[in-house]
PDB file of C-alpha atoms in Angstrom:
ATOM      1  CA  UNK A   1     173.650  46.593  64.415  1.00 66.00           C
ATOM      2  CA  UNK A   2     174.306  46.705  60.545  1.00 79.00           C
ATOM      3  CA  UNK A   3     171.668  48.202  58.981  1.00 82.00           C
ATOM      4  CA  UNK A   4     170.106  50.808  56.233  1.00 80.00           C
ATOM      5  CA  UNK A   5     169.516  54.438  57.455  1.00 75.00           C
ATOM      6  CA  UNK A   6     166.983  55.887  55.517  1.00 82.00           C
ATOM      7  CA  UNK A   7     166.574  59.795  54.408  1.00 79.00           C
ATOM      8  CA  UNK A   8     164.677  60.637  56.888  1.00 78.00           C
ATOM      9  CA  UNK A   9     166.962  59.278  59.817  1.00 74.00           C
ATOM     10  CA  UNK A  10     165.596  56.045  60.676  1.00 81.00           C
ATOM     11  CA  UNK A  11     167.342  52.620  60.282  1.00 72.00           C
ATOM     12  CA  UNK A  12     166.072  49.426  59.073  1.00 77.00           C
ATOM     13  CA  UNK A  13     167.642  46.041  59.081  1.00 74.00           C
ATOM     14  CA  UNK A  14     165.475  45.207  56.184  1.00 85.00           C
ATOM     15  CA  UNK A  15     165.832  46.830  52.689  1.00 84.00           C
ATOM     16  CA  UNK A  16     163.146  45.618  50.447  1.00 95.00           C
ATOM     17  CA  UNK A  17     161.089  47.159  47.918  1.00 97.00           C
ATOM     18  CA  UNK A  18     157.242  47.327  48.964  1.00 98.00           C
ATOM     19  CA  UNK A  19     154.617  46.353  46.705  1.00 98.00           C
ATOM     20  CA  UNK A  20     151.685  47.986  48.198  1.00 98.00           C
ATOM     21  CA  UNK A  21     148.081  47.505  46.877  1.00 98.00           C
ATOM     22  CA  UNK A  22     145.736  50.362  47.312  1.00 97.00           C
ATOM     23  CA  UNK A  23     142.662  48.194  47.398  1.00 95.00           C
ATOM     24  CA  UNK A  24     142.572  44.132  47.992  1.00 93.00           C
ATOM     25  CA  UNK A  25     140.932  44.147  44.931  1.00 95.00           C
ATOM     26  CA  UNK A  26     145.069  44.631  43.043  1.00 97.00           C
ATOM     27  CA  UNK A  27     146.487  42.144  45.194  1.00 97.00           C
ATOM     28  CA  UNK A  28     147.277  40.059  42.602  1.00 97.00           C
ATOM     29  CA  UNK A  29     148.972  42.366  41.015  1.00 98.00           C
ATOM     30  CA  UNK A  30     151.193  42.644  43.805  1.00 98.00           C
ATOM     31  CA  UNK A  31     151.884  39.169  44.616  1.00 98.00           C
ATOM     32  CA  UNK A  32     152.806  39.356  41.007  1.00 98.00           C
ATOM     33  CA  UNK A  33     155.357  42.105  41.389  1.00 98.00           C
ATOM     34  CA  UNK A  34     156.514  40.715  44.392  1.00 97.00           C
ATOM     35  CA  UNK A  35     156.945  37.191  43.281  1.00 97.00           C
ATOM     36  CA  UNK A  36     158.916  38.298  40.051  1.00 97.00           C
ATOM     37  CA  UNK A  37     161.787  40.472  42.405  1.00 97.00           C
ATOM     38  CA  UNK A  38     163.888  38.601  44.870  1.00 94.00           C
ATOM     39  CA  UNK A  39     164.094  42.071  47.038  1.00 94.00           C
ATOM     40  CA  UNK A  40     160.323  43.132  46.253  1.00 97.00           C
ATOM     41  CA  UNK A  41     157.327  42.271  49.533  1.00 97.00           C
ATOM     42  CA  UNK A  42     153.806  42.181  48.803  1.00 98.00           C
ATOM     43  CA  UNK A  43     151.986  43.949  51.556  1.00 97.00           C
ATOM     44  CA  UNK A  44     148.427  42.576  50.799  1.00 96.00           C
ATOM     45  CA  UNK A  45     145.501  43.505  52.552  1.00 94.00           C
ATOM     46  CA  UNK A  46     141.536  43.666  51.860  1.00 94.00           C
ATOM     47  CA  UNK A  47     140.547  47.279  52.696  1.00 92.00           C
ATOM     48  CA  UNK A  48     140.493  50.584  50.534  1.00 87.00           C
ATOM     49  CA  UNK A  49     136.867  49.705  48.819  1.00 88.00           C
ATOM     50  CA  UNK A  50     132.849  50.987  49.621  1.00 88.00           C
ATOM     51  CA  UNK A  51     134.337  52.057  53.270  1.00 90.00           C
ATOM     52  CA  UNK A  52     132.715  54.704  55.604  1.00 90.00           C
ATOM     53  CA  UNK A  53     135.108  57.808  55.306  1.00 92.00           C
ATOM     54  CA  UNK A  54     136.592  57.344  58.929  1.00 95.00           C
ATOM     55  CA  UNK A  55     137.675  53.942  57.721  1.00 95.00           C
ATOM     56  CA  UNK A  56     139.487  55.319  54.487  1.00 95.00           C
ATOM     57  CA  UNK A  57     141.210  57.184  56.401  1.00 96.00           C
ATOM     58  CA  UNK A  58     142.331  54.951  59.293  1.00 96.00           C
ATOM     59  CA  UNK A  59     143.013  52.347  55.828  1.00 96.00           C
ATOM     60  CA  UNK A  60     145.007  55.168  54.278  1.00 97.00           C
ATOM     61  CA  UNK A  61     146.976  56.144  57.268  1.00 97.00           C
ATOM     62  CA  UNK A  62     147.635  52.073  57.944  1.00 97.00           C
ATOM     63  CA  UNK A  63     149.204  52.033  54.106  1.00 97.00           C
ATOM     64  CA  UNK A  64     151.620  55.271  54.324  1.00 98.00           C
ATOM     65  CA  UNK A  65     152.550  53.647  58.032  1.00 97.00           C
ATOM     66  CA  UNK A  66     153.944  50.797  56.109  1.00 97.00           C
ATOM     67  CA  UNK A  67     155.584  52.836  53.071  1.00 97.00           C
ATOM     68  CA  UNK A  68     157.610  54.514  55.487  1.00 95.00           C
ATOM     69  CA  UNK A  69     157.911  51.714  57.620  1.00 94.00           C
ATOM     70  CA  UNK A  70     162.014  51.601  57.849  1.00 94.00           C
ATOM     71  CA  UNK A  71     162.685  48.533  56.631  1.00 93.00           C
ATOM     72  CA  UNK A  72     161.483  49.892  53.431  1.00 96.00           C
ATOM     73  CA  UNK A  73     163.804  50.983  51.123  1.00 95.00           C
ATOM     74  CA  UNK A  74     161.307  52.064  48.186  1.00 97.00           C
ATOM     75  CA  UNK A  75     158.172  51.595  47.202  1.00 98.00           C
ATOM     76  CA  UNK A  76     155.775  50.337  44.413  1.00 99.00           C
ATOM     77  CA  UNK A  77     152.199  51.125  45.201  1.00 98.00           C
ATOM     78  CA  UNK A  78     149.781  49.795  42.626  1.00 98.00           C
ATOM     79  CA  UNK A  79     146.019  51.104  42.370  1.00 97.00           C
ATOM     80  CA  UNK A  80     142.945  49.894  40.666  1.00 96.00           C
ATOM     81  CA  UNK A  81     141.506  53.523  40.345  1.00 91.00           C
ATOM     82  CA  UNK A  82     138.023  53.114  41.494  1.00 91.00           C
ATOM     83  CA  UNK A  83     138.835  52.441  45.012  1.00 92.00           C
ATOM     84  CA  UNK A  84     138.269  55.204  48.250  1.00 92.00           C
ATOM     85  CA  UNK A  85     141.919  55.424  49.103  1.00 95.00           C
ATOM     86  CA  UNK A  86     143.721  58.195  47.263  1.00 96.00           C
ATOM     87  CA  UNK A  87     146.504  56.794  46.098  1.00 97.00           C
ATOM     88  CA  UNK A  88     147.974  60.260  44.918  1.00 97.00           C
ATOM     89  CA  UNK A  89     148.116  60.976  49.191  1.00 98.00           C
ATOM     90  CA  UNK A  90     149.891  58.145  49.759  1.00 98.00           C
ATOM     91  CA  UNK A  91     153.006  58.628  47.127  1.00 98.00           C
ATOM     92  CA  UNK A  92     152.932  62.438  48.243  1.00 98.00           C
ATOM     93  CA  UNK A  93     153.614  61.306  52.018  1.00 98.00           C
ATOM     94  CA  UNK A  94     155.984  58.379  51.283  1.00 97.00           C
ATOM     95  CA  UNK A  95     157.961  60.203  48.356  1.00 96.00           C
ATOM     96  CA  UNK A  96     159.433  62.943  51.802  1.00 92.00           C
ATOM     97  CA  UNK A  97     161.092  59.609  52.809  1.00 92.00           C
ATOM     98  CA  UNK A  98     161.759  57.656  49.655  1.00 95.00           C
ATOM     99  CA  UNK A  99     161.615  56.647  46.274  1.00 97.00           C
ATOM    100  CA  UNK A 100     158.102  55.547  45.259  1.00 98.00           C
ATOM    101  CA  UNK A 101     156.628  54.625  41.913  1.00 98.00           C
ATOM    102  CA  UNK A 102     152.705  54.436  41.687  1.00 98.00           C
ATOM    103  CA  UNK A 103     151.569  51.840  39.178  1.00 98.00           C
ATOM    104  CA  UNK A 104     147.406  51.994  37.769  1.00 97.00           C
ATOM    105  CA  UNK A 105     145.735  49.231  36.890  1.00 97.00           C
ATOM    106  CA  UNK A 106     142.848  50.255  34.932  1.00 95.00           C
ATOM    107  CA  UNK A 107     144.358  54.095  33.579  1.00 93.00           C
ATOM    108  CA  UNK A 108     147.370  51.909  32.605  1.00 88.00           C
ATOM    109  CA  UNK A 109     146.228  49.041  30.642  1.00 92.00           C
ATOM    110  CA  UNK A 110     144.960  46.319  32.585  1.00 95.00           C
ATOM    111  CA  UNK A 111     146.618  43.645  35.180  1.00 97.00           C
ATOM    112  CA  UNK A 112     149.155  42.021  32.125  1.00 97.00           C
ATOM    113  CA  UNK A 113     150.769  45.848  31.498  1.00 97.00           C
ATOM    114  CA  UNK A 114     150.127  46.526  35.651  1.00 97.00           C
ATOM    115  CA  UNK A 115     152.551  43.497  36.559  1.00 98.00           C
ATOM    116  CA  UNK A 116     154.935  44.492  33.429  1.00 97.00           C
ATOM    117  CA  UNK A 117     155.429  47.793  35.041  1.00 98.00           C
ATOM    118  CA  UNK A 118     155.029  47.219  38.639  1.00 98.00           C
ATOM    119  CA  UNK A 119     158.316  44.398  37.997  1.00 98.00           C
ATOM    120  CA  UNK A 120     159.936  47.046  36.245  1.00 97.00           C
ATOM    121  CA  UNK A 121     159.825  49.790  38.935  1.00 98.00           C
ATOM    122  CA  UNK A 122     160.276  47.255  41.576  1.00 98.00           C
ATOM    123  CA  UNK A 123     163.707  45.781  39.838  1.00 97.00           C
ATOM    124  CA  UNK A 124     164.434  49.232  39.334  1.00 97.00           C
ATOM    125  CA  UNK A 125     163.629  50.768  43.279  1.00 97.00           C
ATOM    126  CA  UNK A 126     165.862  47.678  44.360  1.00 95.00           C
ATOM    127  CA  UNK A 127     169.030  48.153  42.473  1.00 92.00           C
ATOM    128  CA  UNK A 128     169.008  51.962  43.968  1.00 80.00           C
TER     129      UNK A 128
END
């Protein structure tokens, strides 16, 4: 099989850049990103917001499963900053394995500066 071994052993046949939304509340955001870099995925979902603390955690463990995922090369995880998932968790566990760059909505600007950067670091993370 030809394929991409990543740091931490694995191989993937895949080797696209993530766009992971902490909360479905970003995922246009990161249909944004993802739509704007030919190797970039948007992994949208609807969880990470007013969730019992067993869910958060099950909804955090679900994102840093598909970070690390090995058809992942890098990846861009963009946050609203209000949510219940800690985003700061999920780059610690997925930055062990590979290149991530966290992107935040409301601390950065707003969605128009979000995207801006989120393209950025994703066009970046894919020519690596």
């Amino acid at each position: 099989m030809q394929g991409y071994v990543r740091r931490e052993g694995r191989a993937g046949a895949r080797n696209y850049v993530a766009v992971v939304p902490t909360v479905g509340c970003v995922n246009e955001v990161a249909r944004r990103i993802g739509a704007a870099v030919d190797d970039a995925r948007p992994m949208l979902h609807h969880q990470g917001c007013c969730q019992l603390p067993t869910d958060v955690r099950i909804v955090t463990d679900v994102l840093i499963g598909v970070c690390r995922n090995p058809n992942v090369a890098a990846v861009v995880l963009v946050s609203l900053g209000c949510e219940s998932v800690n985003a700061d968790e999920i780059v610690a566990a997925v930055r062990r394995d590979k290149p991530v760059e966290l992107v935040r909505v409301q601390a950065g600007g707003g969605i128009a500066i979000a995207v801006e950067k989120g393209t950025e670091a994703a066009r970046r993370l894919a020519e690596t």
